[in-house]
Tab-separated table of C-alpha atoms in Angstrom:
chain	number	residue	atom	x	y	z
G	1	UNK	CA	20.954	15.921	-9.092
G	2	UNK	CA	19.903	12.431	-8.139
G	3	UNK	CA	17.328	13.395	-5.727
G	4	UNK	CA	16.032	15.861	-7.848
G	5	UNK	CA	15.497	14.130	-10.865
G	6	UNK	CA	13.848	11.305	-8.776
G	7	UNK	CA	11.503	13.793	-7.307
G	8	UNK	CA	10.462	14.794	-10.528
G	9	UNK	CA	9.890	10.934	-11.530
G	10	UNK	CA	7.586	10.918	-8.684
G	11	UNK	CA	5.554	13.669	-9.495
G	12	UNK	CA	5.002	12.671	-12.910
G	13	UNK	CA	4.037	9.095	-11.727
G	14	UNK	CA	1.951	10.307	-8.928
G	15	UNK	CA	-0.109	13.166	-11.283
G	16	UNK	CA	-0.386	10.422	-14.608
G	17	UNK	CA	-2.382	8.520	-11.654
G	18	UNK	CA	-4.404	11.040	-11.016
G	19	UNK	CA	-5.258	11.586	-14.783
G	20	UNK	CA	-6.235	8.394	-14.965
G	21	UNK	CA	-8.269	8.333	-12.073
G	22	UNK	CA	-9.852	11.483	-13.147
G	23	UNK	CA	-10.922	10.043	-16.196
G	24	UNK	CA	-11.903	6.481	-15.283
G	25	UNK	CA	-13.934	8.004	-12.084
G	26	UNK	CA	-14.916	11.598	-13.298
G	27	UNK	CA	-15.099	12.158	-17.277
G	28	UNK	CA	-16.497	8.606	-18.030
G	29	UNK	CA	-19.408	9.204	-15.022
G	30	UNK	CA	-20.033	12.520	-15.063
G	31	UNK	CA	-21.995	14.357	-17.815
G	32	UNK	CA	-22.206	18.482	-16.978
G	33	UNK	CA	-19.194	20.815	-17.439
G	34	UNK	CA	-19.321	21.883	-13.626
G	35	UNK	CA	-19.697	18.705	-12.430
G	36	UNK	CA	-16.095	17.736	-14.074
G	37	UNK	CA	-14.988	21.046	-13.051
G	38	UNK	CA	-15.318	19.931	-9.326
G	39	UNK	CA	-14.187	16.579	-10.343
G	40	UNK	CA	-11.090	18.062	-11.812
G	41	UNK	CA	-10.458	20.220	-8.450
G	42	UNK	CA	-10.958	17.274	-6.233
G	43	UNK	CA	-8.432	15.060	-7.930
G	44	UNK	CA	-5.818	17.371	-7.956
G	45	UNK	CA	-6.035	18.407	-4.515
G	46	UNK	CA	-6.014	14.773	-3.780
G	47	UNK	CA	-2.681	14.676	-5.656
G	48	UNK	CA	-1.049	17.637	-4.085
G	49	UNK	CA	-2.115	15.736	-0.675
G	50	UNK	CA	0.362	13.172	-1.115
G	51	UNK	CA	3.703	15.075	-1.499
G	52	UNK	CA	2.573	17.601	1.008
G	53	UNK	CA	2.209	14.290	3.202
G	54	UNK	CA	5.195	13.209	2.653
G	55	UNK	CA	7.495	16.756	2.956
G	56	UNK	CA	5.391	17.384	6.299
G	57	UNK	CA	6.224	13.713	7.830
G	58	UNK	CA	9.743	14.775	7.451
G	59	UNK	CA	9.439	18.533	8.804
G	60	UNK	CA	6.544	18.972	10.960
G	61	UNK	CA	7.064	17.952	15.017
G	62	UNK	CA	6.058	14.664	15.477
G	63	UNK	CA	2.727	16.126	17.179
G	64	UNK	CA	1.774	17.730	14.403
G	65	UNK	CA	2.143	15.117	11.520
G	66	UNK	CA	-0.985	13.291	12.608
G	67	UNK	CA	-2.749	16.206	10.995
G	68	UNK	CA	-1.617	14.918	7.485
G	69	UNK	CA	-0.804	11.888	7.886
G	70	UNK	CA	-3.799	10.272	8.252
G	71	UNK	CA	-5.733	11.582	5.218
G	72	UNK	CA	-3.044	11.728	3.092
G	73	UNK	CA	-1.745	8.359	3.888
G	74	UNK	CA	-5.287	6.875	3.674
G	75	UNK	CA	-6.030	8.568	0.473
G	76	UNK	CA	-2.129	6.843	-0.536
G	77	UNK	CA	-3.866	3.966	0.219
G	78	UNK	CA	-6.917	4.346	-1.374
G	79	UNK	CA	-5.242	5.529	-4.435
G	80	UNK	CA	-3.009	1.987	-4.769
G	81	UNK	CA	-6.071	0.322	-4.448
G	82	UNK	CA	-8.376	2.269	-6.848
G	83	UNK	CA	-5.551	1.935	-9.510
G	84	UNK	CA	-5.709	-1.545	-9.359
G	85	UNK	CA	-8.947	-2.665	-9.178
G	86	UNK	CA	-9.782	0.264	-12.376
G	87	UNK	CA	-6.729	-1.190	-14.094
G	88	UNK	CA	-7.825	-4.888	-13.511
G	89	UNK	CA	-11.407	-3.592	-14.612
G	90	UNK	CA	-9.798	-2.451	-18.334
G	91	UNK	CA	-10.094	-6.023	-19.068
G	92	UNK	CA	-13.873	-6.231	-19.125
G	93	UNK	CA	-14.016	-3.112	-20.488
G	94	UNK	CA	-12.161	-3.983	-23.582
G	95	UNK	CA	-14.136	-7.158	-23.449
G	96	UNK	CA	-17.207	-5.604	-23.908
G	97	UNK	CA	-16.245	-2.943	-26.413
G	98	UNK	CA	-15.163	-5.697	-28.385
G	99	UNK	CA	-18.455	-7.221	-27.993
G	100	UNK	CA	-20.354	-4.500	-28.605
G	101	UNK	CA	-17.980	-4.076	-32.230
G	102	UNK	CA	-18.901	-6.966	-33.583
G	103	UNK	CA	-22.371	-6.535	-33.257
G	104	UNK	CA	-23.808	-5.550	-36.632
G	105	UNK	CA	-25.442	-2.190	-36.469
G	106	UNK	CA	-28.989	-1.415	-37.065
G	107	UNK	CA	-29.930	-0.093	-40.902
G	108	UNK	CA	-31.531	2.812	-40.844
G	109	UNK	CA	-34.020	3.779	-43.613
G	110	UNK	CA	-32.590	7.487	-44.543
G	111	UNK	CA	-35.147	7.476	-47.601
G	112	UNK	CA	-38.105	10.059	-47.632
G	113	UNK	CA	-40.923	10.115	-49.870
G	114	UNK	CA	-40.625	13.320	-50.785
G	115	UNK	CA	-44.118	13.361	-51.701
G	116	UNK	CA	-46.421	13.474	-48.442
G	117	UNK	CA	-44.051	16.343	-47.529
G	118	UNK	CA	-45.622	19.875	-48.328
G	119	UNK	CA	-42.886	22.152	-49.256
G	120	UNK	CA	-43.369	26.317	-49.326
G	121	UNK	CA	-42.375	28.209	-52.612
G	122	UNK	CA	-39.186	28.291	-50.726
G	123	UNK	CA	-38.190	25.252	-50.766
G	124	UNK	CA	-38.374	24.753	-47.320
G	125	UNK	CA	-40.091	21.580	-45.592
G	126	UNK	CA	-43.664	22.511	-44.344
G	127	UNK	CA	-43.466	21.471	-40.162
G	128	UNK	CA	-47.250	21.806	-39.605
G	129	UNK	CA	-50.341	23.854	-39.798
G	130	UNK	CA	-51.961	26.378	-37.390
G	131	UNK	CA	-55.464	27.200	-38.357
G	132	UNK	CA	-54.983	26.349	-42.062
G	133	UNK	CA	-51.770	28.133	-41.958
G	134	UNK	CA	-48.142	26.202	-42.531
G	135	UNK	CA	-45.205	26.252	-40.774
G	136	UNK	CA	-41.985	25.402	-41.710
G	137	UNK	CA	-38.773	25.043	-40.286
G	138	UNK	CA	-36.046	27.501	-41.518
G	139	UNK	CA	-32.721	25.794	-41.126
G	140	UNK	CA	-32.387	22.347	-39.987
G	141	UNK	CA	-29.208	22.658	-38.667
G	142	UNK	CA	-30.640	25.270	-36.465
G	143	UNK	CA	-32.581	22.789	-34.929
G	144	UNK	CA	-29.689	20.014	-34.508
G	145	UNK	CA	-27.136	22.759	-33.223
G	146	UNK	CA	-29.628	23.910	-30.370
G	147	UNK	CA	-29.417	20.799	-28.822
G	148	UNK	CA	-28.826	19.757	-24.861
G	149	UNK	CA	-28.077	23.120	-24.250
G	150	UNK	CA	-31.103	24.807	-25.679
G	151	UNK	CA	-33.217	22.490	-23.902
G	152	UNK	CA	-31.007	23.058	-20.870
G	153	UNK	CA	-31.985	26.594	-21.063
G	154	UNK	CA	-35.399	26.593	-22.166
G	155	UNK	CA	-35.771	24.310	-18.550
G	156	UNK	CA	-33.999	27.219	-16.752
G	157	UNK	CA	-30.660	24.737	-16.069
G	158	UNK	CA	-27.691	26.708	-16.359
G	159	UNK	CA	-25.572	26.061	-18.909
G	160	UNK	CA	-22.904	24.685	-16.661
G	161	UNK	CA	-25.451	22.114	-16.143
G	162	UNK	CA	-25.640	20.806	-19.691
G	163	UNK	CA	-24.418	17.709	-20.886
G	164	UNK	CA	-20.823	17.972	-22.410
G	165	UNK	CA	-20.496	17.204	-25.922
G	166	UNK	CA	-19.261	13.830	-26.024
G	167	UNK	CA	-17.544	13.870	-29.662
G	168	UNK	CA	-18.462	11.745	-32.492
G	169	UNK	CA	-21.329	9.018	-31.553
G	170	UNK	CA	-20.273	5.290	-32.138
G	171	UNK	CA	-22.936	3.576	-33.600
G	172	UNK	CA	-21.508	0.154	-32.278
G	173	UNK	CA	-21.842	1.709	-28.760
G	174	UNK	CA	-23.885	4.480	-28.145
G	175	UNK	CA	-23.268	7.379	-25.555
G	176	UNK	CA	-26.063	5.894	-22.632
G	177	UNK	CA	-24.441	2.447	-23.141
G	178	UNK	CA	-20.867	3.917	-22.574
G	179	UNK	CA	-22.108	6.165	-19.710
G	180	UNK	CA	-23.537	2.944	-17.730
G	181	UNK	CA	-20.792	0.612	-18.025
G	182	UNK	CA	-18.656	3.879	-17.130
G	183	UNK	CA	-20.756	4.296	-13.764
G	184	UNK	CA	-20.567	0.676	-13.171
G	185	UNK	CA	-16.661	-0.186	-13.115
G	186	UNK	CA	-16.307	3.214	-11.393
G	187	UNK	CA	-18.846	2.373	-8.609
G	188	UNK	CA	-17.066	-1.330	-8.857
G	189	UNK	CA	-13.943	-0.175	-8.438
G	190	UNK	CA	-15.055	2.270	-5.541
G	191	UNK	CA	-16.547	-0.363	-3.656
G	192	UNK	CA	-13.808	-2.489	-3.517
G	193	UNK	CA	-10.985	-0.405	-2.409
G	194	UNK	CA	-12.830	1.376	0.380
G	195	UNK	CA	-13.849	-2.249	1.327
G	196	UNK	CA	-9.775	-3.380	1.110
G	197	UNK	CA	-8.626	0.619	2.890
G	198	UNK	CA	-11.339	-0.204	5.572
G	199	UNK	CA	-10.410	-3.804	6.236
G	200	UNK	CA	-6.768	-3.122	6.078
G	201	UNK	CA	-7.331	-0.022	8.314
G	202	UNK	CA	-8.973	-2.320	11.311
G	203	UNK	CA	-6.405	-5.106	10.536
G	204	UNK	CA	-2.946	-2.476	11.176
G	205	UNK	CA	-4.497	-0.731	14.183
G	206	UNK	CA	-5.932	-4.281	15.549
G	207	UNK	CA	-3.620	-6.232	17.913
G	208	UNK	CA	-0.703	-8.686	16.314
G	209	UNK	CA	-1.711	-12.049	15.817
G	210	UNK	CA	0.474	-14.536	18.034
G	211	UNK	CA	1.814	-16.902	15.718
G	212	UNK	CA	3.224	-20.138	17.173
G	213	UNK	CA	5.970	-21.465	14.829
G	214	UNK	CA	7.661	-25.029	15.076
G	215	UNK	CA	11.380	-24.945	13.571
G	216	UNK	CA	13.599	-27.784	13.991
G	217	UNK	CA	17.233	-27.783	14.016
G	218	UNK	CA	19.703	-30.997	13.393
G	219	UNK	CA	22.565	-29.615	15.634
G	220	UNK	CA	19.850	-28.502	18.399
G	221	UNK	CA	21.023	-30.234	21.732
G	222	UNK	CA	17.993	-32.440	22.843
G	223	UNK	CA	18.319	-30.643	26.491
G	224	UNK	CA	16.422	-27.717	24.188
G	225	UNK	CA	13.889	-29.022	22.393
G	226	UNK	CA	10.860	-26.464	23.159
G	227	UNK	CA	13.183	-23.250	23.291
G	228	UNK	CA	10.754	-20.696	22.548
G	229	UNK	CA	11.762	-17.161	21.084
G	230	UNK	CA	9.617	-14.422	20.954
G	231	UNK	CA	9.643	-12.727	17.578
G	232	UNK	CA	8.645	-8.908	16.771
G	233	UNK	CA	9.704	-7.038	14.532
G	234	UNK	CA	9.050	-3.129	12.289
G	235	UNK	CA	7.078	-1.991	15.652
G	236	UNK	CA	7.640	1.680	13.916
G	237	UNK	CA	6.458	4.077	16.602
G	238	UNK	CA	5.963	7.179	14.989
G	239	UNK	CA	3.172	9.669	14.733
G	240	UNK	CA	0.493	7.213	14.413
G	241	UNK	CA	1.923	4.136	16.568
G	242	UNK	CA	3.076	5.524	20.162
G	243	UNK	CA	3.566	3.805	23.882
G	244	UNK	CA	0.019	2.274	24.062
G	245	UNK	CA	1.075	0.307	20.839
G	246	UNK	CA	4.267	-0.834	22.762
G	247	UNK	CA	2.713	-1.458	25.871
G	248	UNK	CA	0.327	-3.696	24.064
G	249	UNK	CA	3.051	-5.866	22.240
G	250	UNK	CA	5.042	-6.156	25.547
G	251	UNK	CA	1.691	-7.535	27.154
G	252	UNK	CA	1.530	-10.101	24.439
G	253	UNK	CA	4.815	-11.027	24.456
G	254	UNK	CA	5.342	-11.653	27.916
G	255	UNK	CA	1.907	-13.813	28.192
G	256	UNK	CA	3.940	-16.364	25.876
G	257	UNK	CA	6.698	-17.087	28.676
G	258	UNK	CA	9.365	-16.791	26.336
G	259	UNK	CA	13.130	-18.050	26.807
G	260	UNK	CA	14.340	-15.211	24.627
G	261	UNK	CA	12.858	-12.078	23.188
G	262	UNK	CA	14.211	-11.070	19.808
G	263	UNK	CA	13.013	-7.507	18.318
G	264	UNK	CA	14.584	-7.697	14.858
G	265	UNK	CA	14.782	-3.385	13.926
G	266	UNK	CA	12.527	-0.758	12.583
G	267	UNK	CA	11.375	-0.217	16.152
G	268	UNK	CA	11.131	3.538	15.628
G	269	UNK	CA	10.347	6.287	13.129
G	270	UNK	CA	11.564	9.371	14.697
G	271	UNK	CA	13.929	10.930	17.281
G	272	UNK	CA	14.766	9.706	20.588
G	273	UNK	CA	13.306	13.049	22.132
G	274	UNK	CA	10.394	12.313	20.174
G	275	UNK	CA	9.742	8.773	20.530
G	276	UNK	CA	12.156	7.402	23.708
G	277	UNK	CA	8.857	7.957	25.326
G	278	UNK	CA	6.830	5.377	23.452
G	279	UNK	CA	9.579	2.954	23.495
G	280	UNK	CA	9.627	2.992	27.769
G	281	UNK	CA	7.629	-0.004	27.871
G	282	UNK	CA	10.158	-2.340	26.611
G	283	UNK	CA	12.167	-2.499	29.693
G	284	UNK	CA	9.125	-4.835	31.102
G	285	UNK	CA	9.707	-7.285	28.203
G	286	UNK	CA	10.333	-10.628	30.573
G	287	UNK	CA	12.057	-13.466	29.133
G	288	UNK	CA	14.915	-16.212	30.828
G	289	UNK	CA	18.029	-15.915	29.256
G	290	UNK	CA	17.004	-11.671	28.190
G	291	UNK	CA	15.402	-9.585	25.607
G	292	UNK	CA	17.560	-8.845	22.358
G	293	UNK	CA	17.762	-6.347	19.113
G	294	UNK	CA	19.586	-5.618	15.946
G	295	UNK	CA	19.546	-2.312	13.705
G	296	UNK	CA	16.985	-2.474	11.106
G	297	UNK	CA	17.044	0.435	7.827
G	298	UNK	CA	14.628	2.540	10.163
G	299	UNK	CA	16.898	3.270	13.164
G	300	UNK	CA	19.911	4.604	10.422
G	301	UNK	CA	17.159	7.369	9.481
G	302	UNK	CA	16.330	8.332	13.401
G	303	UNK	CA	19.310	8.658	14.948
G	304	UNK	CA	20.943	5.017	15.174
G	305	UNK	CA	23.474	5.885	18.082
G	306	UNK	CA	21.252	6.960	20.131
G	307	UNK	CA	18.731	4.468	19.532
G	308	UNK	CA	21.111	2.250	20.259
G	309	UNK	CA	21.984	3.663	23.554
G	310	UNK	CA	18.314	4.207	24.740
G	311	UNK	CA	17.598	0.501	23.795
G	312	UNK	CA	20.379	-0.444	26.212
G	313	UNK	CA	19.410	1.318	28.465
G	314	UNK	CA	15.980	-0.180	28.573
G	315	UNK	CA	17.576	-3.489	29.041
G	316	UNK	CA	17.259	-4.946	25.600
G	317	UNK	CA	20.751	-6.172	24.466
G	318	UNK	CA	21.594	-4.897	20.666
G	319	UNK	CA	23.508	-7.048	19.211
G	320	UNK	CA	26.253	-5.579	17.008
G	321	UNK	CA	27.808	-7.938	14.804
G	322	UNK	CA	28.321	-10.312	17.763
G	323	UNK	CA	27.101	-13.145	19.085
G	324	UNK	CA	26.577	-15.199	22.685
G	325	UNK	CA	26.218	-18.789	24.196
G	326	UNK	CA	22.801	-19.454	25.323
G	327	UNK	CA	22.742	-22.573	26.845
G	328	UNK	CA	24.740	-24.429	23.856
G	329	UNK	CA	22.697	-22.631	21.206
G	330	UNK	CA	25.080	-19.545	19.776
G	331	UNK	CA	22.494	-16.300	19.567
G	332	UNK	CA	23.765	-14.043	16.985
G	333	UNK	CA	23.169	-10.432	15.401
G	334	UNK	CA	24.268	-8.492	12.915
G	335	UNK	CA	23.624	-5.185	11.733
G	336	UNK	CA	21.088	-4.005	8.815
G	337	UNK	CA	22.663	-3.579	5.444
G	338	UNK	CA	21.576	0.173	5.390
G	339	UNK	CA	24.364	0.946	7.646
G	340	UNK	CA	26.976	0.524	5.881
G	341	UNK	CA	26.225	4.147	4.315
G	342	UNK	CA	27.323	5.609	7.929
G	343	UNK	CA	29.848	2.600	8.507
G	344	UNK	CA	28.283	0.763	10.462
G	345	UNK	CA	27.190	-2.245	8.329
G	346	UNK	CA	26.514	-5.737	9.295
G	347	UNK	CA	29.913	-7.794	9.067
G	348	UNK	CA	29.262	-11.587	9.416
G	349	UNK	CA	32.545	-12.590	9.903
G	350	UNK	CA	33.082	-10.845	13.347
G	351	UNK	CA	29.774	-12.335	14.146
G	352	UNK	CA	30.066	-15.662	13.196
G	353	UNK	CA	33.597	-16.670	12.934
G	354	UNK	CA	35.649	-18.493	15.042
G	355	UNK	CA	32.831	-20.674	16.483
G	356	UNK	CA	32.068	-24.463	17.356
G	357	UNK	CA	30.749	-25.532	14.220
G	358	UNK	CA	28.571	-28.588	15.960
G	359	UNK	CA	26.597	-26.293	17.610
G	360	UNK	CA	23.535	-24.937	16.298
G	361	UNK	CA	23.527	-20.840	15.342
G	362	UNK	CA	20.578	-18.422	15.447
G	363	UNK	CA	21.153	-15.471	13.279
G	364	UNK	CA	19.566	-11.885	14.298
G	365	UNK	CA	18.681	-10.058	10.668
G	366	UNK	CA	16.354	-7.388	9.951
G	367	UNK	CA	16.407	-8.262	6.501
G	368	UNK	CA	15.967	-11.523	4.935
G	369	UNK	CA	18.178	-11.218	1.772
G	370	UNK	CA	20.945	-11.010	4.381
G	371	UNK	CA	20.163	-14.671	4.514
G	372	UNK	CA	22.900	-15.133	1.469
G	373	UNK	CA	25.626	-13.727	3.192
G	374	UNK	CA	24.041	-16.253	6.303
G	375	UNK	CA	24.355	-19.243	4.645
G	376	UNK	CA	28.055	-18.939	3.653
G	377	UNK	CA	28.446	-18.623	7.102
G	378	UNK	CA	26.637	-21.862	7.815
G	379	UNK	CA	23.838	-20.155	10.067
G	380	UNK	CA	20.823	-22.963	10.509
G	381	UNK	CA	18.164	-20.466	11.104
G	382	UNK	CA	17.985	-16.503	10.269
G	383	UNK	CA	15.164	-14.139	12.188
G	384	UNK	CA	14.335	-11.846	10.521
G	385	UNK	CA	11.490	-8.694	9.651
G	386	UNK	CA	11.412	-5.678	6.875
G	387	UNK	CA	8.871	-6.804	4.872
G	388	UNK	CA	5.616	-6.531	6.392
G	389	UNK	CA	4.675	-9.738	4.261
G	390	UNK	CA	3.772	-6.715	1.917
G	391	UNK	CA	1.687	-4.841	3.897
G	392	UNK	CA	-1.115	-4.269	1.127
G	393	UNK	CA	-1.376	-7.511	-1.221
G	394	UNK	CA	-0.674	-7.224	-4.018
G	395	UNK	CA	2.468	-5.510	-2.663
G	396	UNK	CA	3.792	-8.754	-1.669
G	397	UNK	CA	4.462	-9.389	-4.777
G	398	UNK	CA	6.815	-6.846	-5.662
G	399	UNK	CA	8.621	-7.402	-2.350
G	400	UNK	CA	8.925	-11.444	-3.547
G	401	UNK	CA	11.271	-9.713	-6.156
G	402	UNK	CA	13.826	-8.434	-3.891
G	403	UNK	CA	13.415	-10.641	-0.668
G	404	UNK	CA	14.413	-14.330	-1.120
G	405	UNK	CA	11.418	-14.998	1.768
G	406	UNK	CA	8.011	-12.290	1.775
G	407	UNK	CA	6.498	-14.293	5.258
G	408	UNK	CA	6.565	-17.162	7.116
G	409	UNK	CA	9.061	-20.062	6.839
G	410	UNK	CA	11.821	-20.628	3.766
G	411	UNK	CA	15.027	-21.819	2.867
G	412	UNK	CA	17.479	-19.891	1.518
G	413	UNK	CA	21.006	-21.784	-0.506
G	414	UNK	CA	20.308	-24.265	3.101
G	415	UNK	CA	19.801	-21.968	5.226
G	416	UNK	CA	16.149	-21.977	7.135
G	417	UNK	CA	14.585	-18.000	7.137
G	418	UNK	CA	11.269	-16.947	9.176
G	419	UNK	CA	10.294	-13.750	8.227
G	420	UNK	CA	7.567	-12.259	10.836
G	421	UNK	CA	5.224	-10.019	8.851
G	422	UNK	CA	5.707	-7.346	11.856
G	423	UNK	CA	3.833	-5.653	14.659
G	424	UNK	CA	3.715	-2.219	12.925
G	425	UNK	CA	3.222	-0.435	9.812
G	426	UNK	CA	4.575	2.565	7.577
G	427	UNK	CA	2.925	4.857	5.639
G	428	UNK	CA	-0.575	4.217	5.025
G	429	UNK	CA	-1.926	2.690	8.689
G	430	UNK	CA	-3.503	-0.407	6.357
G	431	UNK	CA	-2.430	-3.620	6.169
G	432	UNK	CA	-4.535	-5.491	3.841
G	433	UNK	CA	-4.088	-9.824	3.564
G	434	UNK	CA	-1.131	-8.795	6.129
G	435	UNK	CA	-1.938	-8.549	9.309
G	436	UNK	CA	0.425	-7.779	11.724
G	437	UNK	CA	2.121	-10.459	13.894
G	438	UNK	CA	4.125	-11.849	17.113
G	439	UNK	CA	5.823	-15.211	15.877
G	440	UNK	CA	7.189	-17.739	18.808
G	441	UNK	CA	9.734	-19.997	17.134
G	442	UNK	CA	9.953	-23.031	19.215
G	443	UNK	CA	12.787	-25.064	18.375
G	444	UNK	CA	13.114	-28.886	17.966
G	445	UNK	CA	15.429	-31.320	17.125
G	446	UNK	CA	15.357	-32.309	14.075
């Protein structure tokens, strides 16, 4: 019932977009019946894309799902970003309106000397004369009435062509005023979003940036000041990301000479069948004391057992609620909070408890509002991912609501977060004032 009724909150959200965008970019542009008629089609097409995207993701073979997923995820995208630019762009529309209504508007002189107009013994006014003869016009309203659509047709346009009837006229703002400030925010608004979806597209397929990170530590033994640790995180092979984006990360990584490598979950979107493939090239990850991972939300929709397994068997060490002594720092990891829906949760105490509290602890997290649970366990630094710093900015915003850390370096009730923005994406392949990243911490004494 849940499910259901959420799917039907989706669909209402995702066709009142549409409406909107319909109107904003087709009924306040366009001006003939047929050319709203095709306007109308290629909206809601547009809006049937995106579920259809999303159903096939899930039941297509992973071969197959490029097919959709890249226009309907890049029309996702473009969709975010049209809403928000035409919704930012209501501002200067009301602005102007309101202008525009407190403009006084012209008088117009309705009086007619009736005088200098001949009439017939009708009664009806006299239009001109042909050869001495007058002419007059039967019905006036006959000639209001015939309007666009007369002339339309005396021109030979069908009548599909003619201008739709625009409703009542408002003399503060007249129809070619309305229709030019309609164009413009629509061709505004068009501008910029397939400027962000084109930027963010280049940025999410481009190579991480390598982000060099100094974080220093009070209980870190002086003997370890320059520890380096490799940072990736939501790599998400999947249809769109496969081994040449893992091969790739691997080269970066090992160029940094790292003493360990920490991937911190959401490595994969799919199957081991489907994707152990693509994830081959992390058993060249090189790094002295080994390469490490923890569960993120991701791996408990693919198949986290065997992910687990394969991961292990590529010679990255996943860390399950445990932790280990590397060279007098203690290395720990805990599982994402998404497991506990299959049992398999994160539990801090196994990890954490029972250890030498003068040593310094490095906590393994996917997310970062595990860093609450982490600081009652007196961890100094959490690693952590699942954000994507937002992805698509704005987004970041609405992820600053649930995570206590979007990016980069915070402190959370003492504790010290880092929260890599990611190697990957999911979804739309765009990542927009978020680029993805490669973060080496080195740790100092503080």
């Amino acid at each position: 019932m849940f499910i259901a009724l959420f799917l039907v909150v989706v669909l209402l959200l995702v066709g009142g977009i549409h409406w909107y965008l319909w109107k904003r970019l087709v009924k306040d542009v366009v001006t003939t019946r047929r050319g709203r008629r095709v306007g109308a089609l290629v909206v809601t097409l547009l809006g049937v894309l995106i579920p259809v995207t999303m159903v096939g993701s899930r039941v297509l073979p992973l071969e197959q799902q490029p097919v959709l997923a890249w226009p309907g995820f890049l029309w996702l995208a473009l969709m975010f970003y049209l809403l928000v630019t035409l919704a930012l762009l209501e501002l200067p529309r009301l602005a102007l309106r309101f202008w525009a209504g407190r403009r006084e508007p012209q008088p117009v002189d309705n009086s007619v000397d009736s005088s200098v107009i001949p009439v017939d013994s009708a009664g009806r006014a006299v239009q001109g004369t042909v050869d001495g003869q007058v002419t007059a016009v039967d019905s006036p309203a006959a000639g209001v009435s015939g309007g666009a659509v007369g002339s339309a047709a005396a021109e030979g346009a069908p009548v599909d062509d003619a201008p739709v009837d625009g409703g009542p006229v408002d003399e503060r703002f007249d129809p070619a005023r309305r229709l030019l400030l309609g164009r413009s925010l629509a061709a505004t608004a068009g501008v910029l979003s397939v400027a962000a979806v084109g930027i963010g597209t280049w940025q999410a397929k481009s190579a991480p940036v390598l982000k060099r990170v100094p974080i220093r530590l009070a209980k870190l033994p002086a003997s370890m000041s320059g520890f380096k640790i490799a940072l990736v995180s939501d790599i998400h092979l999947g249809p769109l990301l496969g081994k040449a984006h893992t091969e790739r990360i691997v080269r970066i990584i090992n160029s940094v000479d790292a003493d360990v490598v920490a991937v911190v979950g959401d490595l994969v979107d799919g199957s081991v069948a489907e994707l152990g493939p693509a994830a081959e090239p992390l058993q060249d990850l090189r790094a002295r004391h080994g390469s490490f991972f923890v569960t993120g939300n991701h791996e408990y929709f693919s198949g986290y057992q065997e992910w687990i397994d394969e991961v292990n068997s590529l010679g990255v060490r996943v860390l399950r609620n445990e932790r280990l002594d590397v060279q007098g720092l203690d290395l720990a990891g805990v599982n994402d909070v998404t497991g506990e829906d299959v049992g398999d949760g994160p539990d801090f105490a196994k990890a954490l408890s029972g250890r030498d509290a003068s040593r310094p602890v490095v906590l393994l997290a996917h997310q970062p509002v595990q860093a609450h649970e982490a600081a009652r366990h007196g961890v100094d630094l959490q690693l952590s991912g699942h954000t994507h710093g937002g992805q698509m900015v704005p987004f970041n915003l609405l992820v600053g609501l649930e995570a206590p850390v979007v990016s980069g370096l915070g402190t959370v009730d003492g504790t010290q977060v880092y929260v890599t923005r990611g190697a990957g994406f999911w979804g739309p392949p765009v990542r927009f004032g978020a680029p993805p990243d490669i973060s080496v911490i080195e740790l100092h004494r503080a």
